Coordinates of C-alpha atoms and ligand atoms in Angstrom, one line a residue:
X1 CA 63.6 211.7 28.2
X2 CA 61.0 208.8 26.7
X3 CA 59.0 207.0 29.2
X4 CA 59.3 203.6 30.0
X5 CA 57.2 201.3 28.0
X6 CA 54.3 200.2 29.7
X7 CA 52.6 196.7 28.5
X8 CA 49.5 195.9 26.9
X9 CA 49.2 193.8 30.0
X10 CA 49.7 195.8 32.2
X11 CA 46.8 198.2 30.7
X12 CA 44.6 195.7 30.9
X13 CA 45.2 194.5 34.1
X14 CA 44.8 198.0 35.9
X15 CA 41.6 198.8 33.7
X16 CA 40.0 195.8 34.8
X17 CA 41.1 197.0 38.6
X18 CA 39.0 200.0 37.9
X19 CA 41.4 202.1 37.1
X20 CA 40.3 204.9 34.3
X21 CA 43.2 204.7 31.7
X22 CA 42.1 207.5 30.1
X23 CA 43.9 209.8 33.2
X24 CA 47.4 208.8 32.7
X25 CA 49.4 211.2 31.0
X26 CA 50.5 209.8 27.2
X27 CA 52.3 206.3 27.3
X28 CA 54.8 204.1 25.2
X29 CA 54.3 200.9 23.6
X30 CA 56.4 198.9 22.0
X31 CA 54.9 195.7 19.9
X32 CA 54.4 194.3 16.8
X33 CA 51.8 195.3 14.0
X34 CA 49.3 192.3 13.5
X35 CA 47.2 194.6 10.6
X36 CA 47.7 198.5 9.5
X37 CA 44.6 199.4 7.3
X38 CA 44.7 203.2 6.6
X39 CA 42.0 205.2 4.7
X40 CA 43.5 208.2 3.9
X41 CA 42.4 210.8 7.2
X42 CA 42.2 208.0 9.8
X43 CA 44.2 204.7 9.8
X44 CA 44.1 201.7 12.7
X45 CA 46.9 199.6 13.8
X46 CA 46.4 196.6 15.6
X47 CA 49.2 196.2 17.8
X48 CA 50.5 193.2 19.8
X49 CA 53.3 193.3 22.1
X50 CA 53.2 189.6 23.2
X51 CA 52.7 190.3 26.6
X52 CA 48.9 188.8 26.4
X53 CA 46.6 187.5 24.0
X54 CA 44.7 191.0 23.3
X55 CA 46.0 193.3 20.7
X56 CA 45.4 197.1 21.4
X57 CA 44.0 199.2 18.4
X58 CA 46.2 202.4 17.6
X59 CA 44.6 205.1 15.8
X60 CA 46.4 207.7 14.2
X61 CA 45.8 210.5 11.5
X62 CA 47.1 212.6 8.9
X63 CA 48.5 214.8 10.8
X64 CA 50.9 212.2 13.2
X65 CA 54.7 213.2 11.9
X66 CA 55.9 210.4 9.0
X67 CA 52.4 209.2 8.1
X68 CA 53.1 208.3 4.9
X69 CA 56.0 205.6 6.5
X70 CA 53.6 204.5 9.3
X71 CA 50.4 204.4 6.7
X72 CA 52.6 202.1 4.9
X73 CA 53.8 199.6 7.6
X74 CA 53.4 196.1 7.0
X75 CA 52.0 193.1 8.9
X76 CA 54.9 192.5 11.5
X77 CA 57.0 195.7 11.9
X78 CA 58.1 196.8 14.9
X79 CA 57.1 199.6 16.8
X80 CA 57.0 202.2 19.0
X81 CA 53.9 204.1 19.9
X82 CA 53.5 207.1 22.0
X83 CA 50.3 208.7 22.7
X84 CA 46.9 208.6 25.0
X85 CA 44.6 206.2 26.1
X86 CA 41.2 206.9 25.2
X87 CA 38.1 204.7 26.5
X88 CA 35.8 203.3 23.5
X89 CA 33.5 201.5 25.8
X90 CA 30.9 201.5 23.3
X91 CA 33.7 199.6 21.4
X92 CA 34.5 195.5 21.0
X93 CA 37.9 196.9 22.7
X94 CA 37.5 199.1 26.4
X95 CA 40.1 201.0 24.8
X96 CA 42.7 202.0 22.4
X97 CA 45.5 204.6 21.8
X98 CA 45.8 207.7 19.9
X99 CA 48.7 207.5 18.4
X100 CA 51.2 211.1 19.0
X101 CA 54.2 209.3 17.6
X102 CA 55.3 206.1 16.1
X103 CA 58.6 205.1 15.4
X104 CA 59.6 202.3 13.7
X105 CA 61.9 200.0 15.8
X106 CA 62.4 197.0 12.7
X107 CA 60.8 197.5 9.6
X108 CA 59.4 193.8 8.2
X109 CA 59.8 193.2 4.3
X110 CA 57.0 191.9 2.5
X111 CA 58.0 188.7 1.8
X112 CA 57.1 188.1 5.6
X113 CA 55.6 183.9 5.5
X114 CA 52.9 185.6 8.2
X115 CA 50.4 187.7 6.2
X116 CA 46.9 188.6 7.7
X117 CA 44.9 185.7 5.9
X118 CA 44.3 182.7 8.6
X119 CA 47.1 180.0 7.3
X120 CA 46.4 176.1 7.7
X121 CA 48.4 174.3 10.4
X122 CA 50.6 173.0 8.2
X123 CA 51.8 175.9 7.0
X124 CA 52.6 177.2 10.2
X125 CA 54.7 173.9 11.1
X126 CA 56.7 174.6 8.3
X127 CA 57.1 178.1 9.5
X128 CA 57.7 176.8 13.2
X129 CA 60.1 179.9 14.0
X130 CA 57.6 182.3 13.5
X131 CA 54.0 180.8 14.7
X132 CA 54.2 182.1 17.7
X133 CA 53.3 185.2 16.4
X134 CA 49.9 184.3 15.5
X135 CA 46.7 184.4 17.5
X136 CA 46.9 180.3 18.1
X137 CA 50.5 179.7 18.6
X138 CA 50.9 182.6 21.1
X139 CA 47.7 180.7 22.8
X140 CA 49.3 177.5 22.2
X141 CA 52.6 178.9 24.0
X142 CA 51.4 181.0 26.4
X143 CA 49.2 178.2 28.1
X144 CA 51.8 175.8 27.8
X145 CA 53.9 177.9 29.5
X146 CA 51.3 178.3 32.2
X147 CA 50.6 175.1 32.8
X148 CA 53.8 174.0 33.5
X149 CA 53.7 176.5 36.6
X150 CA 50.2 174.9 37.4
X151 CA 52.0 171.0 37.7
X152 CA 54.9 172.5 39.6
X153 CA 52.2 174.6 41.5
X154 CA 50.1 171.4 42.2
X155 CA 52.6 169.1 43.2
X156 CA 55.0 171.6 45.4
X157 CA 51.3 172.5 47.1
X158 CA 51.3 168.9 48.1
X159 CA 55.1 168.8 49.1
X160 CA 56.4 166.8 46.7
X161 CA 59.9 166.9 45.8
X162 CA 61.2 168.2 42.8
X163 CA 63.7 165.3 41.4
X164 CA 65.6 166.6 38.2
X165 CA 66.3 162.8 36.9
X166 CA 69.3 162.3 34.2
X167 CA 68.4 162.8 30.6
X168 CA 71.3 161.1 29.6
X169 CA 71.1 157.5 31.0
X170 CA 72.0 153.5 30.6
X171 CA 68.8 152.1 31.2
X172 CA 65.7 151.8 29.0
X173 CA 63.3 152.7 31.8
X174 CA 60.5 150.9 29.7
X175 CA 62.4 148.4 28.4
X176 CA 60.5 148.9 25.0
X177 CA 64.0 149.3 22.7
X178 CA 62.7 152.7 21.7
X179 CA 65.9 154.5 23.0
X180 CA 68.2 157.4 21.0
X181 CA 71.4 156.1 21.7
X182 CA 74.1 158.2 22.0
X183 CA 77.5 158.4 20.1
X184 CA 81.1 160.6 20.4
X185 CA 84.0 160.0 18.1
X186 CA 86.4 158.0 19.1
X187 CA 90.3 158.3 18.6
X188 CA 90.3 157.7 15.0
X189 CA 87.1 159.8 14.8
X190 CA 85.4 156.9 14.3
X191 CA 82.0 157.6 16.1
X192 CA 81.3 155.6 18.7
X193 CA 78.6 154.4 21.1
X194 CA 80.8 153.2 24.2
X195 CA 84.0 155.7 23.7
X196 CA 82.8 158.1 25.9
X197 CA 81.2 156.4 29.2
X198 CA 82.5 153.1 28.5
X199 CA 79.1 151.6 28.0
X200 CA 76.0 152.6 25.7
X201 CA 74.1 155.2 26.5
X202 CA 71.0 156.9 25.8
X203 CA 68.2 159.3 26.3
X204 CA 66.1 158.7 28.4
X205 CA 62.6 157.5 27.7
X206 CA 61.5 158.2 31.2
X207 CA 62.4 159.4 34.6
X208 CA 60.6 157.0 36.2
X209 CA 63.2 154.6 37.7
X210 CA 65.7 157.4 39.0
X211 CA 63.0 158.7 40.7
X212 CA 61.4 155.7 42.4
X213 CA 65.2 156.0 44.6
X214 CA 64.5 159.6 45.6
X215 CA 60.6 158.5 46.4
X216 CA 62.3 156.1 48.7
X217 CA 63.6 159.0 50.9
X218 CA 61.4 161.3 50.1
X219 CA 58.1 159.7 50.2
X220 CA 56.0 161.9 47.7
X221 CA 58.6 163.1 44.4
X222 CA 58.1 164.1 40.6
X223 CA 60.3 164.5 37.9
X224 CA 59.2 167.1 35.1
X225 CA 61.4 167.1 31.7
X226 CA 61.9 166.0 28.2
X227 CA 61.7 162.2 27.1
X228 CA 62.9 160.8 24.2
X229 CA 61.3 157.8 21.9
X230 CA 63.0 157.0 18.7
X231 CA 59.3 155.5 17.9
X232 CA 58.6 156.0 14.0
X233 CA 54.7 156.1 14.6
X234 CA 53.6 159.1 12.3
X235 CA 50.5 159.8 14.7
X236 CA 48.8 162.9 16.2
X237 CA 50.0 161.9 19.7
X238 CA 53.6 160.8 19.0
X239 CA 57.0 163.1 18.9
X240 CA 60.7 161.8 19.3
X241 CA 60.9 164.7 22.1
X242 CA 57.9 165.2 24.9
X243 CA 57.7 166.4 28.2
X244 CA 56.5 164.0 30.7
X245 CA 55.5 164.7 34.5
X246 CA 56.7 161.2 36.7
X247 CA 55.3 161.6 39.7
X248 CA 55.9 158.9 42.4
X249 CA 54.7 158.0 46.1
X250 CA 55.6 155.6 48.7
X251 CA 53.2 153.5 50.7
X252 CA 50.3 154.2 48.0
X253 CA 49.0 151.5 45.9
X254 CA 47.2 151.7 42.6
X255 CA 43.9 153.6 44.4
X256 CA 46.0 155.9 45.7
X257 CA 47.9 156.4 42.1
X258 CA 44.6 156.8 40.6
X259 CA 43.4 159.4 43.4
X260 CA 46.4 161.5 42.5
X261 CA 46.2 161.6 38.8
X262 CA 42.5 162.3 38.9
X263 CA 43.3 165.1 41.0
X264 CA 45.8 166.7 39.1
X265 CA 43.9 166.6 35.9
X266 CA 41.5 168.2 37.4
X267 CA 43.3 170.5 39.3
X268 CA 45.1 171.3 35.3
X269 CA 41.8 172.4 34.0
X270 CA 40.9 174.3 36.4
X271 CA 44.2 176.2 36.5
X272 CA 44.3 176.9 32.8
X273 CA 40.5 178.2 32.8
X274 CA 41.7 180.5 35.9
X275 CA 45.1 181.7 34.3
X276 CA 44.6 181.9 30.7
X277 CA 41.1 183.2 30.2
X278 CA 41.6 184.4 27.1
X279 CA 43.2 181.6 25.3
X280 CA 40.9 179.3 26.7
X281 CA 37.9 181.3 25.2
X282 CA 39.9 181.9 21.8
X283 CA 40.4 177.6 21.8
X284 CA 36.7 177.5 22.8
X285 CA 35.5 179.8 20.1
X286 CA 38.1 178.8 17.6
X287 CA 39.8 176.0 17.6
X288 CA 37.5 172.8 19.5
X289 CA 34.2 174.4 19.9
X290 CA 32.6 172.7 22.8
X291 CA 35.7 172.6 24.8
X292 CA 34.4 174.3 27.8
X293 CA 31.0 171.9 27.5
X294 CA 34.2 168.8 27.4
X295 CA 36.5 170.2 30.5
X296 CA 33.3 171.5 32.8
X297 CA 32.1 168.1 32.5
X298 CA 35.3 166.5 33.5
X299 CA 35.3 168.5 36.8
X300 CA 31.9 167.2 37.7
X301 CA 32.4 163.7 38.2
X302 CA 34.8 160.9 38.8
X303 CA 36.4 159.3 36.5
X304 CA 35.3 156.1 35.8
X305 CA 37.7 153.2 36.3
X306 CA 37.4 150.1 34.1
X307 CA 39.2 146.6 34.2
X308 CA 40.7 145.8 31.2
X309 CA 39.3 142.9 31.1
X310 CA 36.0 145.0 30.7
X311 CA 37.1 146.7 28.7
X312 CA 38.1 144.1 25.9
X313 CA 34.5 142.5 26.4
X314 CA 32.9 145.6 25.4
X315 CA 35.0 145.8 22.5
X316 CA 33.7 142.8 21.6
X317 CA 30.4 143.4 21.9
X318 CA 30.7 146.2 19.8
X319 CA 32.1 144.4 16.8
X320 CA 29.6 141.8 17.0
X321 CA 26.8 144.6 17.3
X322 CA 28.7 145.7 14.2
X323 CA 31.0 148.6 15.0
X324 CA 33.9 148.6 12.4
X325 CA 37.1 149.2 14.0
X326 CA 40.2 149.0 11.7
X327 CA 41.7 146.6 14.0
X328 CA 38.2 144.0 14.6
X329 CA 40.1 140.7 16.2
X330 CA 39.6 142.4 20.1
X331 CA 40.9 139.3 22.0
X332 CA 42.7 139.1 25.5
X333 CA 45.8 139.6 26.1
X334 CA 46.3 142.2 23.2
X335 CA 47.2 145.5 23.2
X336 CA 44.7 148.3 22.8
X337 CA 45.0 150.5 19.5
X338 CA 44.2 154.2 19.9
X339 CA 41.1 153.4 17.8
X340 CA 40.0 150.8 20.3
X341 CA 40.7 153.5 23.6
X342 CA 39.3 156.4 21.6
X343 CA 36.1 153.7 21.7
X344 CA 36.0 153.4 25.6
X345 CA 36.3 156.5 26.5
X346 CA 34.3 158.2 23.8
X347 CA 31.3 155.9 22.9
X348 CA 31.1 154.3 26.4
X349 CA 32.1 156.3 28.9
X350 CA 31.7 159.5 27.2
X351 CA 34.8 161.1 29.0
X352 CA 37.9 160.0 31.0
X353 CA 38.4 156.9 32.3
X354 CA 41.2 154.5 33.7
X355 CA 41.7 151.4 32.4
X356 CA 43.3 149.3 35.1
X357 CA 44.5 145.6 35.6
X358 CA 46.4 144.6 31.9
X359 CA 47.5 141.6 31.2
X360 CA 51.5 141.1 32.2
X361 CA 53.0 140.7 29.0
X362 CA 51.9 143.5 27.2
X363 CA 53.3 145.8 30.1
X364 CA 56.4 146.9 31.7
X365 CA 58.7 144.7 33.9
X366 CA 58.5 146.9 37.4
X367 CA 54.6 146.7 37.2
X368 CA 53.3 144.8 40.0
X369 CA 51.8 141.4 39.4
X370 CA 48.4 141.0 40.7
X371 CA 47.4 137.6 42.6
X372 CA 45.8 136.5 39.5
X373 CA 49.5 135.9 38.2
X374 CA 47.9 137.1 34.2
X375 CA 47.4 140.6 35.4
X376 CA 49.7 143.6 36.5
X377 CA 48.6 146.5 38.5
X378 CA 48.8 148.9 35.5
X379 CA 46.7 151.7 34.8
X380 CA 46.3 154.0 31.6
X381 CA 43.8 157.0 31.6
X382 CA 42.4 157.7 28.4
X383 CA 40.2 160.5 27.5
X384 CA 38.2 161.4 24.4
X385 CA 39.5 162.7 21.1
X386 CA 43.6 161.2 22.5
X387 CA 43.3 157.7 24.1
X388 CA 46.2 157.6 26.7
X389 CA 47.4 160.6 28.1
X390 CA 48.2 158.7 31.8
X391 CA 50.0 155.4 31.5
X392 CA 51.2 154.4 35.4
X393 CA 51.3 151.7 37.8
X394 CA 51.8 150.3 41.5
X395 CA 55.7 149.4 41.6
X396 CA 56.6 145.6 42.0
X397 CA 58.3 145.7 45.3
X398 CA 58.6 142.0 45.9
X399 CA 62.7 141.2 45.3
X400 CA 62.2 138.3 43.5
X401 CA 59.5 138.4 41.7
X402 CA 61.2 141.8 40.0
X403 CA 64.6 139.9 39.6
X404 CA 62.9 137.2 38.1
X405 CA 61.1 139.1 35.3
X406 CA 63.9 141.5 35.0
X407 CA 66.2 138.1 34.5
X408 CA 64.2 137.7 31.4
X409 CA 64.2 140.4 29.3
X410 CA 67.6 140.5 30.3
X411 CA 67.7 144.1 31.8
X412 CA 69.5 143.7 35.3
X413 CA 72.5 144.6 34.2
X414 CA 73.1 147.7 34.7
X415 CA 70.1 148.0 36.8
X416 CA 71.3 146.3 40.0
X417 CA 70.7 149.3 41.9
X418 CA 67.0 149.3 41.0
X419 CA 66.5 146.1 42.5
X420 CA 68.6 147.1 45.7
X421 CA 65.9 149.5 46.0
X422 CA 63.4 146.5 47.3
X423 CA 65.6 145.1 49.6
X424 CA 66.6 148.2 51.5
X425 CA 63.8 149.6 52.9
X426 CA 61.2 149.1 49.9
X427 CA 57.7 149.5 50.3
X428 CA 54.5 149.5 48.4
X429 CA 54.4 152.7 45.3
X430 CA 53.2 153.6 42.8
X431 CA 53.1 156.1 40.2
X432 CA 52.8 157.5 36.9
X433 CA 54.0 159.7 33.5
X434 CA 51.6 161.9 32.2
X435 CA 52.6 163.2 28.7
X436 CA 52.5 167.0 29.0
X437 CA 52.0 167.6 25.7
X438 CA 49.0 165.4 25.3
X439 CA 47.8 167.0 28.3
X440 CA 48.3 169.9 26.5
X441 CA 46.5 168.6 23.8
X442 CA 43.9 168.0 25.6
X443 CA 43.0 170.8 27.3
X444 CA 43.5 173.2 24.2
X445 CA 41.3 171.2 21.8
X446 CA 44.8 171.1 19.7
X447 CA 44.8 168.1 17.5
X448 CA 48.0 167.4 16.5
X449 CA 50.9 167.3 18.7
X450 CA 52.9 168.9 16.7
X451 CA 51.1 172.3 17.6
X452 CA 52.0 171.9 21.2
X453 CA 55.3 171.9 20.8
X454 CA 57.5 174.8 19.7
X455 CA 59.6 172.6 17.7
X456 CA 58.4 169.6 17.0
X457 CA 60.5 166.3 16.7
X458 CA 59.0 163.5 14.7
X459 CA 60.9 161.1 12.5
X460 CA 61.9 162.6 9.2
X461 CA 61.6 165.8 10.8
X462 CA 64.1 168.1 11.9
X463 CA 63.7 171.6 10.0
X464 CA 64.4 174.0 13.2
Ligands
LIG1 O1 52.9 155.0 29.2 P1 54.3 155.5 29.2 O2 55.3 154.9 28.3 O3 54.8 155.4 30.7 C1 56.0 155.6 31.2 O4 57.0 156.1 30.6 C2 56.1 155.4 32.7 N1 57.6 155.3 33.0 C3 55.4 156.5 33.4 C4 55.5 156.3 34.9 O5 54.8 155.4 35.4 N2 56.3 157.0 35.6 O6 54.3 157.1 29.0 C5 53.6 157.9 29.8 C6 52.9 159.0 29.0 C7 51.8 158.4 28.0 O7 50.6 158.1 28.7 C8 51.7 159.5 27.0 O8 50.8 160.5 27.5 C9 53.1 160.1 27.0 O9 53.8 159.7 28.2 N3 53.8 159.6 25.8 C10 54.1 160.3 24.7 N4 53.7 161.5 24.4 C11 54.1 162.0 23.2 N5 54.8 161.2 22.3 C12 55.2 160.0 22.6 N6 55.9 159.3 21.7 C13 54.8 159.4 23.8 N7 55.0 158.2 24.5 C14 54.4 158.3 25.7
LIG2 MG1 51.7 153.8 28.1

């Protein structure tokens, strides 16, 4: 009878208990062939079987049954390997297997888009399907993947609730017009955008007001899922489709908001570092060297917090020292372009820093208005090499201050029950949406947003 596959996890795991490998009787793999280089006597396989970031080297020989098929494997076969571990501690690997048997479980032709040379970005988005198969992707992935755990893990810890908000809603939560609306076909076939609820509806661009409700009965609540923005900015740091953490709290003002996000940022790095040593290393290494240097630092201190107002002065300053921004008329009242955030937080702070107090208009309506009557209680954090990856707020609670600005951009409709919310029982809250894939970003050293994602949706693009 064959054994049971063991993983290339699970070897590593229980060598780096202690455990000496090279006692077990022979074991199976079953992966995929990253490289086969055979010279004739001796050849080497590097095998991954996706189950962590390390391949494991099998060796086999002339004398191994069907040589001249396994000799002749290409880059992304599939296979089965049976054989022993044997320790190479004098080795860049602790170990590796000598192969007794290998069977081929699905041959791969040579036209296969993943050869062994390193292929650009671009290339791989093009080949979205199959980048997780190389070494960055399945970093990419694998982290991602991981992370999401750490926010549940981070927020549960606290004893937050778990709020699934709609993805399929009536409201723009931001009121920004940047809503996917949806459409069924009507009797005639005809499609339509009211046929099937009666009135338009969309996806959402945020959970944020749905969970504000559930934050009013449970105190401290998140909502974790995919957004949509039918924004057509061809950026780095835009997609149509992004995850977003929302979380909310009762009776916290914008301190309090800040507190949290500053926390759970922190809390991210260190989780990733923990989890997913060896992708971190490979981004370190690889991809953004000086990453570890970048996230150590952010543990070390607190993040600064800036006025907007501040912040616009300094901009100014800068132009008239003579700094060349693409966008050089900095006055107040405008809003900040990534070039102008990317400024802040990497010229003058040097790391990540919230920008707090924006003028009203250039923000959404449920931000609180400060006493100032030109400011809201908004906050974005922004961090080098991104700009924003945290935009939040403290909540207008105030009835009819809400209705009034809600009364002019015309959004009440529909939204009646949002306002409810501050006459029954409302209090003071606050919170924020922190783009996961920009966090993602972030922490990875990834560049481009459409790495982060396993299939990217930007405008014009919609290959997979
Ligand atoms: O600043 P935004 O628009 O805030 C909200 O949606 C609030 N409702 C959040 C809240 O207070 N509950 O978006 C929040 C974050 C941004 O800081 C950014 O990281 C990310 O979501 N984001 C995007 N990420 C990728 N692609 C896009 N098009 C994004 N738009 C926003
Ligand atoms: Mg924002």
């Amino acid at each position: 009878m064959q054994p049971k596959a063991i993983t290339i996890r699970e070897l590593y795991a229980r060598h780096s208990q202690g455990e000496d490998l090279s006692a077990l009787p022979p074991v199976l793999l079953e992966g995929w062939i990253r490289t086969n280089r055979d010279s004739g006597s001796i050849g080497f396989i590097s095998l991954n079987d996706g189950t962590c970031f390390k391949n494991l080297q099998v060796v086999y020989n002339d004398k191994l049954e069907g040589h001249d098929v396994v000799s002749h494997l290409l880059t992304g076969a599939a296979i089965s390997v049976y054989g022993k571990i044997v320790l190479t501690p004098e080795m860049k690997q602790p170990f590796e297997i000598h192969a007794e048997k290998v069977e081929v479980l699905g041959d791969c032709s040579a036209d296969y888009p993943l050869q062994k040379k390193r292929h650009t970005f671009e290339y791989l988005r093009d080949e979205a399907y199959l980048r997780p198969r190389t070494n960055t992707f399945a970093a990419v992935f694998r982290v991602r993947s991981v992370l999401a755990l750490g926010i549940h893990e981070f927020f549960q810890g606290k004893g937050f609730v778990y709020v699934h908000t709609p993805e399929i809603t009536g409201n723009d939560a931001e009121g920004a017009g940047q809503v996917f609306t949806l459409m069924t076909p009507d009797a005639e076939g005809k499609l339509s955008d009211t046929e099937f609820f009666g009135r338009r509806a969309s996806m959402t661009v945020s959970g944020q007001l749905h969970v504000e409700a559930f934050a009013m009965a449970f105190r401290d609540v998140y909502t974790f899922g995919p957004t949509f923005r039918a924004e057509k900015s061809n950026t780095t740091r835009h997609a149509s489709e992004f995850w977003m953490i929302e979380p909310e709290i009762a009776f916290a003002d914008l301190e309090d908001d800040m507190d949290l996000m500053e926390e759970c940022i922190k809390f991210c790095v260190r989780y990733v570092m923990e989890k997913c040593p060896d992708e971190m290393a490979f981004f370190n290494e690889r991809i953004a060297p000086g990453l570890f240097d970048k996230l150590n630092a952010v543990l070390e201190k607190p993040f600064r917090r800036m006025e907007y107002t501040e912040g616009i002065q300094i901009l100014q300053d800068a132009v008239k020292a003579g700094h060349k921004f693409e966008n050089p008329k900095i006055e107040w009242g405008m809003d900040l372009q990534s070039e102008h955030e990317r400024y802040l937080t990497e010229e003058v702070v040097k790391g990540p820093v919230f920008l707090i107090n924006y003028p009203k208009e250039i923000k959404a309506f449920y931000m609180r208005e400060n006493d100032d009557g030109k400011t809201v209680a908004a906050c974005d954090c922004l961090v080098p090499g991104e700009g924003e990856i945290i935009g939040g707020s403290q909540r207008e609670e105030r009835y009819e201050i809400l209705e009034k600005k809600m009364e002019a951009i015309g959004n009440k409709e529909g939204l009646e029950w949002y306002l409810n919310l501050r006459k029954w029982g409302g209090c003071i809250h606050s919170g924020f949406g922190i783009g996961f894939d920009r966090l993602l970003m972030y922490l990875t050293g990834i560049s481009n947003i459409r790495d982060t994602e396993p299939y990217p949706r930007t405008s014009s693009q919609l290959k997979y």
